[in-house]
Short mmCIF file of C-alpha atoms in Angstrom, two decimals:
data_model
loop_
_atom_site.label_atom_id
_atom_site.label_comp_id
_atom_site.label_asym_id
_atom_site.label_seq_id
_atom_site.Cartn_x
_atom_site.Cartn_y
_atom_site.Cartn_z
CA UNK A 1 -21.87 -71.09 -41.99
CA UNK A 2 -22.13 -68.72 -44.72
CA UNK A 3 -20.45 -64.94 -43.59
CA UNK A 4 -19.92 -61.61 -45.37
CA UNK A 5 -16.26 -60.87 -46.34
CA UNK A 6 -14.60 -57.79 -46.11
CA UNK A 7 -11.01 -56.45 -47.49
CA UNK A 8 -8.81 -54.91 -46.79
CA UNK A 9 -9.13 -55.46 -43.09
CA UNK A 10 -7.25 -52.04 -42.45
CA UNK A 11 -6.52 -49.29 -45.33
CA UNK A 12 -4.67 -46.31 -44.24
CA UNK A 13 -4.92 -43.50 -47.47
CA UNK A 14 -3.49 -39.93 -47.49
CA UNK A 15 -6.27 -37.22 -47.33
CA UNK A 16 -7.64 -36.53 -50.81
CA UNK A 17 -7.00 -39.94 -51.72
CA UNK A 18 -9.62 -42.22 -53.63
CA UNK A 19 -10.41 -45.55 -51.42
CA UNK A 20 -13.00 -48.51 -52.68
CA UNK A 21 -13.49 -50.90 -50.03
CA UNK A 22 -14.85 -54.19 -50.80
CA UNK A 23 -17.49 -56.35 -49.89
CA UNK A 24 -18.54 -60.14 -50.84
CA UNK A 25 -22.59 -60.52 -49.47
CA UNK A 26 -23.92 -64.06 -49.05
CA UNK A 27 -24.42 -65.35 -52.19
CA UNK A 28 -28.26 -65.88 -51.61
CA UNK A 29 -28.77 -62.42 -50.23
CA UNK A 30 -30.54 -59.38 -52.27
CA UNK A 31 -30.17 -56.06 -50.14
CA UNK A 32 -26.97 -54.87 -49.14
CA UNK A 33 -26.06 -52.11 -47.06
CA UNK A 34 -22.85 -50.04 -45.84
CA UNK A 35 -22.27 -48.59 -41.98
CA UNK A 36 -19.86 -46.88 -40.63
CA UNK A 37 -18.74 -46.13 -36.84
CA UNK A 38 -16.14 -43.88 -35.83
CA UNK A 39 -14.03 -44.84 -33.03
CA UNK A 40 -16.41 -44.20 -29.83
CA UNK A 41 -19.64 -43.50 -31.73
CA UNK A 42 -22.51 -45.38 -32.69
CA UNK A 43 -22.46 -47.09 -35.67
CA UNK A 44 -24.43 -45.21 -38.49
CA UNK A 45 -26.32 -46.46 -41.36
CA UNK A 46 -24.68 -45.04 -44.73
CA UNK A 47 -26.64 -46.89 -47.78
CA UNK A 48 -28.56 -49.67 -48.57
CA UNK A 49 -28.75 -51.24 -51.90
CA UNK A 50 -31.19 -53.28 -53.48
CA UNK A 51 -32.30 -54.82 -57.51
CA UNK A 52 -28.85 -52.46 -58.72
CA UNK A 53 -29.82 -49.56 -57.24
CA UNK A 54 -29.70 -47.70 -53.99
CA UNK A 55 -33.01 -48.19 -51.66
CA UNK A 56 -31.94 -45.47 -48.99
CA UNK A 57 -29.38 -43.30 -47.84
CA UNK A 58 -28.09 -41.28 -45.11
CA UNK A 59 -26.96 -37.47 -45.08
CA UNK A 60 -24.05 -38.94 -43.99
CA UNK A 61 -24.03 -40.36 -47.75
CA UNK A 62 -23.02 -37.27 -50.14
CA UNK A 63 -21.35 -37.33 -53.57
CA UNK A 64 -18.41 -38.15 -52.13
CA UNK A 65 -19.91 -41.59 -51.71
CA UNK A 66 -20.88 -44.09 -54.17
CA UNK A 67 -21.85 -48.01 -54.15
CA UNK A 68 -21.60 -50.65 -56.70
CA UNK A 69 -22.46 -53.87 -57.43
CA UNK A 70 -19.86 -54.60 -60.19
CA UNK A 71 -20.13 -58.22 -60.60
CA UNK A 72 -22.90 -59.97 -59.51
CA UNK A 73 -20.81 -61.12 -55.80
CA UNK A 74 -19.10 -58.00 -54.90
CA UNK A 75 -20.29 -54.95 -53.47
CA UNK A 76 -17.96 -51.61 -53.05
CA UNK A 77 -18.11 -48.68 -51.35
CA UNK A 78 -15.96 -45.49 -52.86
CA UNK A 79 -14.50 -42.84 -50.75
CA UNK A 80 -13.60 -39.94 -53.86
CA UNK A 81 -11.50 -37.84 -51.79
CA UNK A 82 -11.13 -38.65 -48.56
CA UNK A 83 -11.12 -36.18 -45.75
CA UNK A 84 -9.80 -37.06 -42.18
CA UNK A 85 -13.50 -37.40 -40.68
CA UNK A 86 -13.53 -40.23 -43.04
CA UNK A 87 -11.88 -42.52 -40.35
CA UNK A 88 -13.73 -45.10 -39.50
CA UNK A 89 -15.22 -48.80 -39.19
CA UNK A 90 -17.00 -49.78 -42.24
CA UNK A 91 -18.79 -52.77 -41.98
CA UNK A 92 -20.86 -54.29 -44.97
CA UNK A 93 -23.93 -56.20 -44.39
CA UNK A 94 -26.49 -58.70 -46.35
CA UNK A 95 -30.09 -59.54 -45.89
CA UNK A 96 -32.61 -61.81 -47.55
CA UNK A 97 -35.76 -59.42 -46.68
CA UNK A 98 -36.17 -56.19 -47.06
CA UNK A 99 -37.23 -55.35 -43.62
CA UNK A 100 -33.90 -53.64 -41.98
CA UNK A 101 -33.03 -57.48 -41.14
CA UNK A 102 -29.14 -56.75 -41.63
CA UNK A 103 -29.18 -60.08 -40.08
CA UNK A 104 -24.96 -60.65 -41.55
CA UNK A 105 -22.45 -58.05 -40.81
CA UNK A 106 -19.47 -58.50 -41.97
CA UNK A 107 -15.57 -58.03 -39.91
CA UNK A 108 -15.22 -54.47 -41.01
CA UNK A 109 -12.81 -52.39 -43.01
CA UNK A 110 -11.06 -49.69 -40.59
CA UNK A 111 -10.18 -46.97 -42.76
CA UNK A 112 -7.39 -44.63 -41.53
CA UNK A 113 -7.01 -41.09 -43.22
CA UNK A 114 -3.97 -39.24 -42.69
CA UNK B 1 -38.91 -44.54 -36.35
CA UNK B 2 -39.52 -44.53 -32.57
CA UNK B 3 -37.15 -43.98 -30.47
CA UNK B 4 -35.31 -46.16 -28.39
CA UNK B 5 -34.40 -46.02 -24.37
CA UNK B 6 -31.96 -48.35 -22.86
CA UNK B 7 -29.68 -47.95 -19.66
CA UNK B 8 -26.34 -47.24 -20.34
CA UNK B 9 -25.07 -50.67 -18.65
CA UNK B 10 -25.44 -53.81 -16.85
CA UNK B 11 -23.89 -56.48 -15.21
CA UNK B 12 -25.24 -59.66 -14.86
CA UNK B 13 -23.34 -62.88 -13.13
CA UNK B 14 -21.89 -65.63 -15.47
CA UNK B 15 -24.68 -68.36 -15.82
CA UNK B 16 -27.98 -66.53 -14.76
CA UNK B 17 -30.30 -64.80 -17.02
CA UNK B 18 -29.78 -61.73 -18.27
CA UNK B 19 -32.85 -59.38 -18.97
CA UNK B 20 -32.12 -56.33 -20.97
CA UNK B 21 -34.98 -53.72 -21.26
CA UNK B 22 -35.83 -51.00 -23.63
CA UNK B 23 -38.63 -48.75 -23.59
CA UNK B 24 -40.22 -47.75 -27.14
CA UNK B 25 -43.37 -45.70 -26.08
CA UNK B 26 -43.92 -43.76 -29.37
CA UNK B 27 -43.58 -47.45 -31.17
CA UNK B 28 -46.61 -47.56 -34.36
CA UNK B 29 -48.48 -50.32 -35.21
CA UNK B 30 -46.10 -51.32 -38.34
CA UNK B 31 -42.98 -51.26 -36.63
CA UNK B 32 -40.99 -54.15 -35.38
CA UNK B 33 -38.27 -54.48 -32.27
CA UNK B 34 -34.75 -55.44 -33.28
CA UNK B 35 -31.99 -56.40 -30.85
CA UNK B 36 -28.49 -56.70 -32.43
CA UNK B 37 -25.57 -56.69 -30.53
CA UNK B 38 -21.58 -55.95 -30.43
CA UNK B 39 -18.87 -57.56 -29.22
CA UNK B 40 -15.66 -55.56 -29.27
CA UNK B 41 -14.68 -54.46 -32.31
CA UNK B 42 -16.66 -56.73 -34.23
CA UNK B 43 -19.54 -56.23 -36.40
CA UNK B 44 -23.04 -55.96 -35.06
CA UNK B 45 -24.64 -59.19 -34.63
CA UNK B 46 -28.35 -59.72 -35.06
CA UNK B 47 -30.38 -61.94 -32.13
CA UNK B 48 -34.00 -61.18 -32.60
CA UNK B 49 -37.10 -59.69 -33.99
CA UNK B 50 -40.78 -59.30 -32.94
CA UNK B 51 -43.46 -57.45 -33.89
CA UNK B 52 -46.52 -58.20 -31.41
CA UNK B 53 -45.63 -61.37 -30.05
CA UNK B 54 -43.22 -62.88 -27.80
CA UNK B 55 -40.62 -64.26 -29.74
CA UNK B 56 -37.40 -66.86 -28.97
CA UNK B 57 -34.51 -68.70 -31.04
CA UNK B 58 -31.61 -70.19 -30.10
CA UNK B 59 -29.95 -67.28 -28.90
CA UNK B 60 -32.68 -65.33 -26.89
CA UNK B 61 -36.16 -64.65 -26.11
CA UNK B 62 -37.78 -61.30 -26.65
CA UNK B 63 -40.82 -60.26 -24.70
CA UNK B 64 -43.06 -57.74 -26.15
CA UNK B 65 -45.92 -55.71 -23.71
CA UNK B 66 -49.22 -55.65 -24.76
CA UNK B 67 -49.26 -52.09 -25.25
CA UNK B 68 -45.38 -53.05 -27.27
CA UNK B 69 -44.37 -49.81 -25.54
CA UNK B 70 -41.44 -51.67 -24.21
CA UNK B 71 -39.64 -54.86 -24.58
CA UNK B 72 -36.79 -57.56 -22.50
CA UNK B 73 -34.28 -59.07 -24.15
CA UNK B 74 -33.88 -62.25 -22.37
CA UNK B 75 -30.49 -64.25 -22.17
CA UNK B 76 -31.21 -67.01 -20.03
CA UNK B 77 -27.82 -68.18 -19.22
CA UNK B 78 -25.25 -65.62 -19.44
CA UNK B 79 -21.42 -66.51 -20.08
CA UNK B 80 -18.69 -64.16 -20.54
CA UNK B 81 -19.15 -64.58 -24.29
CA UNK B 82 -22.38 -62.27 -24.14
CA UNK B 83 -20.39 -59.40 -23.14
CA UNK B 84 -21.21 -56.67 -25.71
CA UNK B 85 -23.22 -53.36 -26.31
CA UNK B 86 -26.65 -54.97 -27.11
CA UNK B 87 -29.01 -52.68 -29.67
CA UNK B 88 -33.04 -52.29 -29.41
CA UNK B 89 -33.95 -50.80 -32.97
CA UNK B 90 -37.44 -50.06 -33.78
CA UNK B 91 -37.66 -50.03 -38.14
CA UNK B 92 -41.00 -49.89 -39.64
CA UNK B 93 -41.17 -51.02 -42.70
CA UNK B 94 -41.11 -48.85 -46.01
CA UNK B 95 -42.14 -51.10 -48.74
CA UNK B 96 -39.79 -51.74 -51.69
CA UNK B 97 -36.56 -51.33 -51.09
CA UNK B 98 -33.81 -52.16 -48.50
CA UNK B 99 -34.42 -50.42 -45.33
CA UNK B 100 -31.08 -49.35 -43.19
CA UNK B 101 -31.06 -49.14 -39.26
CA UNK B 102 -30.45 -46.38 -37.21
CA UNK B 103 -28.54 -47.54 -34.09
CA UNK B 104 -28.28 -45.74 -30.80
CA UNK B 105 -25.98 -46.01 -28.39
CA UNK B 106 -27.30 -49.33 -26.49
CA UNK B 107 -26.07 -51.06 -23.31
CA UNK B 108 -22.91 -52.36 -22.14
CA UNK B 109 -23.62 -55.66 -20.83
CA UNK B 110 -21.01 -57.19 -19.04
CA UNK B 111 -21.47 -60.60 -17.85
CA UNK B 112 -19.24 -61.49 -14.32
CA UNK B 113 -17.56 -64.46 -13.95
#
């Protein structure tokens, strides 16, 4: 069954630090998107991504933030200077429609900021 | 989007059906009912969608009201595998582009052996 990949499964980065976590969608998929969920919280939409560009995004999404799709199979998210509030699951997810059918999470990427 | 009410948690014994509600009274007429769900740790999961009618797959069934001010996620056999904080998400549809999900805080169903 196809599944979206994510590494690293755990990055731990000093504060101030650039992090780009990575993402490989289902190969048919064409919208993309990036969540987040701090330990405890609910998780929270970030971005979604669609035809090279972004579709939507969250206030949680500032210029800190930024999404790529460098190679036609990958799909990154970039931390530029990570703060401490930065902690968190990311988890990377594909769709087929267009409709907020996330329908393939992937594992996550728990990102540690110290 | 309309918001979303769900108890905090349930139990429900290993092997009987397990009927999750969620009320969506402010719902409009373009906007469809997603469950998703989370096992520990893991990514969110999707089950189901439905729009107006009752819908089921191999996972669940989904009941819809008439009025679709409220919906049941339906389990109908329970194992200890369906343990998780299940999602009801209401989305309508924006037109275009790729349309993110706003989850809330769900409930904790724990199945009993």
């Amino acid at each position: 069954e196809p599944e979206v990949t994510q590494t690293p499964s755990h990055q731990v980065t000093q504060m101030g630090q650039e992090v780009i976590l990575h993402c490989v969608p289902i190969s048919n998929h064409l919208y993309f998107y990036w969540y987040r969920q701090i330990l405890g919280q609910k998780v929270e939409f970030l971005v979604s991504f669609y035809n090279n560009e972004i579709s939507e995004k969250s206030e949680i999404f500032d210029d800190q933030f930024s999404v790529e799709r460098p190679d036609g199979s990958n799909f990154t998210l970039k931390i530029r200077s990570t703060k401490l509030e930065d902690s968190a699951m990311y988890f990377c997810a594909s769709s087929t429609t267009s409709r907020g059918l996330a329908g393939f999470f992937g594992p996550g990427t728990r990102l540690t900021v110290l | 989007d309309a918001k979303t009410t769900q108890p905090t948690s349930m139990d429900c014994a290993e092997g009987r059906a397990a009927n999750l509600p969620c009320n969506h009274s402010t719902i409009s007429g373009n906007e469809y009912v997603y469950w998703y769900r989370q096992i520990h740790s893991q990514g969110p999961q999707y089950i189901i969608h439905g729009l107006k009618n009752n819908e089921t797959n191999e996972m669940a069934s989904l009941i819809i009201t008439e009025d679709r001010k409220s919906s049941t996620l339906i389990l109908p056999h329970a194992t200890l595998r369906d343990t998780a904080v299940y999602y009801c998400i209401v989305r309508g549809y924006s037109g275009g582009g790729a349309d993110g999900l706003t989850f809330g805080k769900g409930t904790h169903l724990i199945i009993q052996p």
